[in-house]
Amino acid sequence: MKDEAISTTGQLLGTVLAVQANFYRVHLDVEAGKQENSRLILLCTRRTRLKKIGQQVMVGDRVIVEEPDWAGGRGAVADVLPRHSELDRPAIANVNQILLVFAVADPPLEPYQLSRFLVKAETTGVDVLLCLNKSDLISPQMQEQISDRLSAWGYQPLFISVQNKLNLDQVSQHLSNKITVVAGPSGVGKSSLINQLIPDTNLRVGEVSGKLARGRHTTRHIELFDLPNGGLLADTPGFNQPDLDCTPEELLYYFPEARARLAVASCRFSDCSHRDEPDCVVRGEWERYPHYLEFLEEAIAQKTHLHHQADPESSMKLKSKGKGQSQYEPKLESKKYRRIARKTQLQALQDMYKESEE
């Protein structure tokens, strides 16, 4: 995760820990300051040049810092190094893995919700570590059943208990020297887990709502925290249902069990949607197939909506404004707002006059 320090005078390398308004908290790589082995955090602004070229500075970015003011704890972000990964929601760069936290009880584990989170995590292209919290509330037999079920999905869950500090050392090993994003529904113990992994963070912890068996949102912004054994951990603003923003063609490849089927056989049609086409190797008796069909309908609807928005001719018309200029204007519904032609009005009057004479 570290890069060698830039040798140019006055320049330092660091990682952006948080973005607040137009300021960036940057954790420097090099040892600096009066205390030995200390690593300073500077509050930085962004160079005007970066703003002019549209260079966004994200949490997790590796940046070059210039003109450090050690006494005032200030600096300036002069450049952003190339990213090896980038998430849009949450907006974090250079992420190595997603730590997906769910509870097996209180609230109970919901397969559909878990499946949705897993598919969203798969779309990022980074590794997924699935942790199931509150495992002390279920029997060993129930744990085995859940483990076998998720194994068929293509995942090996890690059963933990934040309250009893069960298997938290294994979680720490998986996080070492990596940038990890914590995700999952509210009320499953994400903030409590982070407080155990990094005792000095003291994130706000919300109660689980009794009415909906869901937790209240307790995290307000994205921030990276230093882990004791190396690495950085990001808590993300709580959300109950992540958006699925993949295309219908991509969706199937975010199901590990479907990828396994396609690895050994092929469908008859290259554009198979795996619904009712003949000789489809994907369609069959696997648990999450109904989830796939439901997510597919959502992806198709989203694609249709985006196509409709991207095609101005569908709801707009090109109107000449003179002097070689033109612009799109909303189309009016056919015949609804159209003025009756004078010739038609005159003909109607003539017809009425003839009828009255007869």
XYZ file of C-alpha atoms in Angstrom:
358
model
C 0.000 0.000 0.000
C 3.009 2.300 0.545
C 4.879 4.078 -2.215
C 8.368 5.453 -1.906
C 8.470 9.104 -0.891
C 8.851 11.607 -3.718
C 12.369 12.965 -3.652
C 11.511 16.425 -4.963
C 12.093 19.085 -2.311
C 8.981 19.986 -0.331
C 6.850 17.119 -1.671
C 5.454 14.316 0.443
C 3.326 11.244 -0.224
C 0.190 10.496 1.742
C -3.268 8.942 1.770
C -6.491 10.947 1.975
C -8.355 9.869 5.112
C -11.386 12.127 4.837
C -12.898 14.824 2.642
C -14.757 17.619 4.385
C -16.007 20.558 2.321
C -12.938 21.750 0.370
C -10.415 20.309 2.819
C -8.631 16.953 2.794
C -7.174 15.154 5.801
C -4.000 13.512 4.491
C -2.084 10.857 6.396
C 1.597 11.230 5.466
C 3.819 8.243 4.779
C 7.052 9.772 6.017
C 7.972 10.231 9.634
C 7.944 13.868 10.556
C 7.476 16.167 13.519
C 9.100 16.298 16.886
C 8.021 12.898 18.186
C 9.990 9.929 16.949
C 8.117 7.430 14.714
C 5.148 9.799 14.437
C 3.218 10.112 11.159
C 1.560 13.476 10.773
C -1.913 14.187 9.478
C -2.192 17.474 7.569
C -5.342 19.380 6.696
C -4.845 20.199 3.020
C -6.428 22.264 0.318
C -6.459 21.340 -3.380
C -4.277 23.181 -5.866
C -6.209 25.398 -8.282
C -4.606 23.529 -11.174
C -6.321 20.288 -10.092
C -9.659 22.067 -9.891
C -9.222 23.526 -13.380
C -8.499 20.135 -14.958
C -11.400 18.543 -13.061
C -9.208 16.250 -10.950
C -11.329 14.977 -8.073
C -9.650 14.077 -4.785
C -11.305 11.077 -3.120
C -10.984 9.333 0.204
C -8.294 6.657 -0.252
C -6.406 8.585 -2.931
C -2.617 8.513 -2.893
C -1.589 12.160 -3.207
C 1.477 14.400 -3.395
C 1.503 17.121 -0.741
C 3.463 20.357 -1.118
C 4.400 23.228 1.180
C 3.748 21.479 4.514
C 3.176 23.814 7.441
C 4.229 21.571 10.322
C 3.339 24.080 13.017
C -0.124 24.778 11.648
C -0.761 21.240 10.416
C -1.574 22.442 6.896
C -0.513 21.576 3.358
C -1.663 21.500 -0.261
C -2.556 18.536 -2.475
C -0.508 19.039 -5.636
C -1.283 15.835 -7.539
C -3.223 12.570 -7.376
C -1.492 9.277 -8.210
C -3.223 6.715 -10.489
C -5.916 4.620 -8.764
C -6.006 0.824 -8.934
C -9.681 0.711 -7.941
C -12.510 3.182 -7.480
C -15.932 2.872 -5.857
C -18.675 5.356 -6.622
C -21.053 4.631 -3.753
C -19.336 5.120 -1.369
C -16.759 7.270 -3.157
C -13.461 5.658 -2.116
C -10.316 4.977 -4.144
C -7.769 2.143 -3.981
C -9.996 -0.252 -2.030
C -8.669 -3.827 -1.699
C -11.704 -5.552 -0.211
C -15.228 -5.138 1.131
C -16.019 -6.372 4.628
C -19.712 -7.223 4.417
C -21.267 -7.485 7.879
C -24.636 -9.135 8.525
C -26.271 -10.488 11.664
C -27.591 -14.029 12.011
C -30.118 -12.888 14.637
C -31.573 -9.638 16.000
C -32.252 -8.721 13.188
C -32.638 -12.154 11.568
C -30.675 -12.991 8.441
C -32.654 -12.135 5.291
C -31.423 -14.148 2.262
C -32.830 -11.703 -0.307
C -31.238 -8.687 1.374
C -27.935 -10.525 1.777
C -28.032 -11.578 -1.872
C -28.561 -7.985 -2.951
C -25.609 -6.751 -0.913
C -23.405 -9.555 -2.267
C -24.288 -8.760 -5.884
C -23.563 -5.074 -5.281
C -20.229 -5.986 -3.674
C -19.355 -8.224 -6.624
C -19.918 -5.342 -9.068
C -17.008 -3.446 -7.498
C -14.489 -6.037 -8.670
C -12.719 -6.208 -5.288
C -12.579 -9.122 -2.847
C -15.543 -9.751 -0.541
C -15.161 -10.887 3.091
C -18.504 -11.941 4.592
C -18.765 -11.743 8.397
C -21.868 -12.905 10.261
C -22.204 -11.182 13.614
C -24.172 -12.196 16.748
C -23.326 -15.849 16.111
C -23.490 -16.408 19.888
C -27.286 -16.110 19.588
C -27.673 -19.247 17.441
C -26.777 -22.909 17.960
C -23.748 -24.619 16.367
C -26.159 -26.679 14.254
C -27.754 -23.508 12.904
C -24.302 -22.093 12.145
C -23.471 -25.209 10.160
C -26.692 -24.956 8.169
C -26.038 -21.299 7.325
C -22.439 -22.090 6.414
C -23.484 -24.908 4.057
C -26.127 -22.695 2.487
C -23.738 -19.810 1.805
C -21.061 -22.220 0.610
C -23.478 -23.223 -2.146
C -23.714 -19.538 -3.002
C -19.932 -19.430 -3.389
C -18.978 -17.798 -0.071
C -17.229 -18.952 3.107
C -18.656 -16.800 5.916
C -16.747 -15.960 9.064
C -18.954 -16.259 12.162
C -18.163 -13.601 14.749
C -19.591 -12.076 17.907
C -18.581 -8.514 18.666
C -20.130 -8.684 22.129
C -18.219 -11.845 23.070
C -15.147 -10.892 20.996
C -15.403 -14.163 19.074
C -13.084 -14.559 16.036
C -12.245 -10.838 15.951
C -8.552 -11.756 15.694
C -9.322 -13.561 12.411
C -11.050 -10.438 11.119
C -7.954 -8.368 11.985
C -5.743 -10.755 10.016
C -7.899 -10.335 6.910
C -7.704 -6.527 7.209
C -3.955 -6.254 7.712
C -2.175 -3.919 5.242
C -5.280 -3.400 3.096
C -7.826 -0.657 2.513
C -11.144 -2.205 3.499
C -14.666 -0.843 3.218
C -17.215 -1.950 5.812
C -20.730 -2.363 4.426
C -24.008 -3.938 5.407
C -27.472 -3.006 6.674
C -27.948 -0.937 9.786
C -28.232 -2.540 13.196
C -25.996 -5.557 12.500
C -23.039 -4.295 14.537
C -20.806 -2.536 12.001
C -19.954 0.409 14.264
C -19.489 -1.882 17.275
C -17.121 -4.049 15.223
C -15.064 -1.028 14.188
C -14.907 0.158 17.783
C -13.467 -3.249 18.741
C -10.963 -3.303 15.877
C -9.913 0.306 16.480
C -10.713 1.164 20.130
C -10.057 4.918 19.800
C -12.596 5.530 17.009
C -15.698 5.620 19.245
C -18.251 5.605 16.431
C -21.841 6.232 17.375
C -23.814 3.014 17.817
C -27.548 2.926 17.114
C -30.204 0.695 18.590
C -32.159 -1.733 16.456
C -35.636 -0.450 15.702
C -38.178 -2.817 17.212
C -40.863 -1.921 14.676
C -38.853 -2.730 11.557
C -36.063 -4.850 13.098
C -33.622 -2.483 11.394
C -31.002 -0.228 12.881
C -30.933 3.530 12.756
C -28.368 5.149 10.505
C -25.490 6.237 12.726
C -22.638 7.054 10.316
C -22.717 10.402 8.533
C -19.633 10.583 6.324
C -16.869 8.422 4.905
C -13.586 8.271 6.787
C -10.565 5.954 6.824
C -9.245 4.767 10.173
C -5.775 3.385 10.921
C -5.757 -0.256 12.024
C -3.356 -1.275 14.830
C -1.823 -4.044 12.683
C -1.549 -1.916 9.558
C -4.111 -1.115 6.927
C -7.026 1.301 6.733
C -10.699 0.727 7.437
C -13.593 2.767 6.040
C -17.043 2.880 7.541
C -19.743 3.822 5.061
C -22.997 5.717 5.635
C -25.671 3.193 6.593
C -28.144 2.077 3.954
C -30.725 -0.682 3.879
C -30.875 -1.604 0.202
C -27.993 -0.882 -2.192
C -28.776 0.118 -5.760
C -28.011 -2.370 -8.530
C -26.452 -0.352 -11.320
C -25.168 -3.157 -13.560
C -26.430 -4.005 -17.049
C -28.677 -7.032 -17.681
C -25.819 -8.676 -19.606
C -23.374 -8.296 -16.690
C -25.709 -9.321 -13.873
C -25.294 -13.091 -14.072
C -21.514 -12.900 -13.639
C -21.985 -11.399 -10.166
C -23.398 -14.728 -8.946
C -20.479 -17.123 -8.194
C -22.708 -20.198 -8.512
C -23.791 -19.080 -12.002
C -20.183 -18.412 -13.018
C -19.340 -21.970 -11.987
C -22.023 -23.317 -14.344
C -20.788 -21.228 -17.255
C -17.204 -22.331 -16.602
C -18.014 -25.915 -17.612
C -20.731 -25.430 -20.251
C -22.262 -22.861 -22.585
C -25.783 -21.838 -23.437
C -27.029 -22.410 -26.979
C -27.498 -18.670 -27.586
C -24.712 -16.177 -26.985
C -27.242 -13.537 -25.885
C -29.121 -15.884 -23.565
C -30.897 -14.057 -20.744
C -31.212 -17.358 -18.813
C -34.957 -17.096 -18.385
C -36.864 -19.323 -20.813
C -34.414 -19.919 -23.682
C -33.856 -23.559 -24.706
C -30.610 -25.331 -23.778
C -29.711 -22.792 -21.086
C -27.052 -24.154 -18.710
C -27.718 -21.533 -16.042
C -31.419 -21.991 -15.474
C -32.009 -24.661 -12.885
C -32.289 -25.618 -9.254
C -29.995 -23.218 -7.455
C -31.290 -21.200 -4.538
C -30.565 -17.700 -5.771
C -31.979 -18.198 -9.270
C -35.251 -16.418 -8.286
C -33.122 -13.530 -6.958
C -31.360 -13.380 -10.320
C -34.682 -13.186 -12.187
C -35.926 -10.387 -9.942
C -32.680 -8.431 -10.190
C -32.737 -8.975 -13.970
C -36.147 -7.318 -14.287
C -34.798 -4.382 -12.290
C -31.685 -4.141 -14.483
C -33.771 -4.250 -17.672
C -36.081 -1.526 -16.366
C -33.080 0.597 -15.410
C -31.504 0.134 -18.842
C -34.752 1.098 -20.566
C -35.043 4.190 -18.391
C -31.474 5.275 -19.133
C -31.966 4.667 -22.863
C -35.117 6.784 -22.790
C -33.216 9.596 -21.043
C -30.257 9.342 -23.413
C -32.470 9.587 -26.525
C -33.700 13.195 -26.741
C -35.842 12.367 -29.774
C -38.068 10.163 -27.633
C -39.569 13.097 -25.736
C -37.960 16.147 -27.382
C -38.040 17.754 -30.802
C -35.353 19.742 -32.595
C -36.590 23.251 -33.367
C -34.781 25.838 -35.496
C -34.109 29.144 -33.718
C -32.775 31.017 -36.753
C -29.256 32.022 -37.793
C -28.275 28.386 -38.067
C -29.055 27.693 -34.415
C -31.364 25.023 -33.061
C -32.323 23.470 -29.729
C -34.385 20.615 -28.319
C -37.818 21.440 -26.892
C -40.365 19.151 -25.205
C -42.781 17.490 -27.569
C -46.472 18.133 -26.947
C -48.800 15.183 -26.933
C -50.156 14.477 -30.380
C -53.390 16.379 -31.214
C -53.973 17.289 -27.578
C -52.605 20.839 -27.828
C -52.727 21.286 -31.603
C -54.654 24.333 -32.867
C -57.422 23.598 -35.381
C -56.490 24.895 -38.830
C -58.484 27.844 -40.173
C -59.397 25.883 -43.301
C -60.877 23.142 -41.119
C -62.769 25.709 -39.043
C -64.151 27.371 -42.211
C -65.217 24.030 -43.654
C -66.999 23.175 -40.413
C -68.865 26.499 -40.493
C -69.896 25.913 -44.091
C -71.171 22.449 -43.221
C -73.179 23.860 -40.324
C -74.653 26.569 -42.624
C -75.697 23.979 -45.195
C -77.308 21.795 -42.526
C -79.313 24.776 -41.201
C -80.589 25.612 -44.735
C -81.742 22.054 -45.276
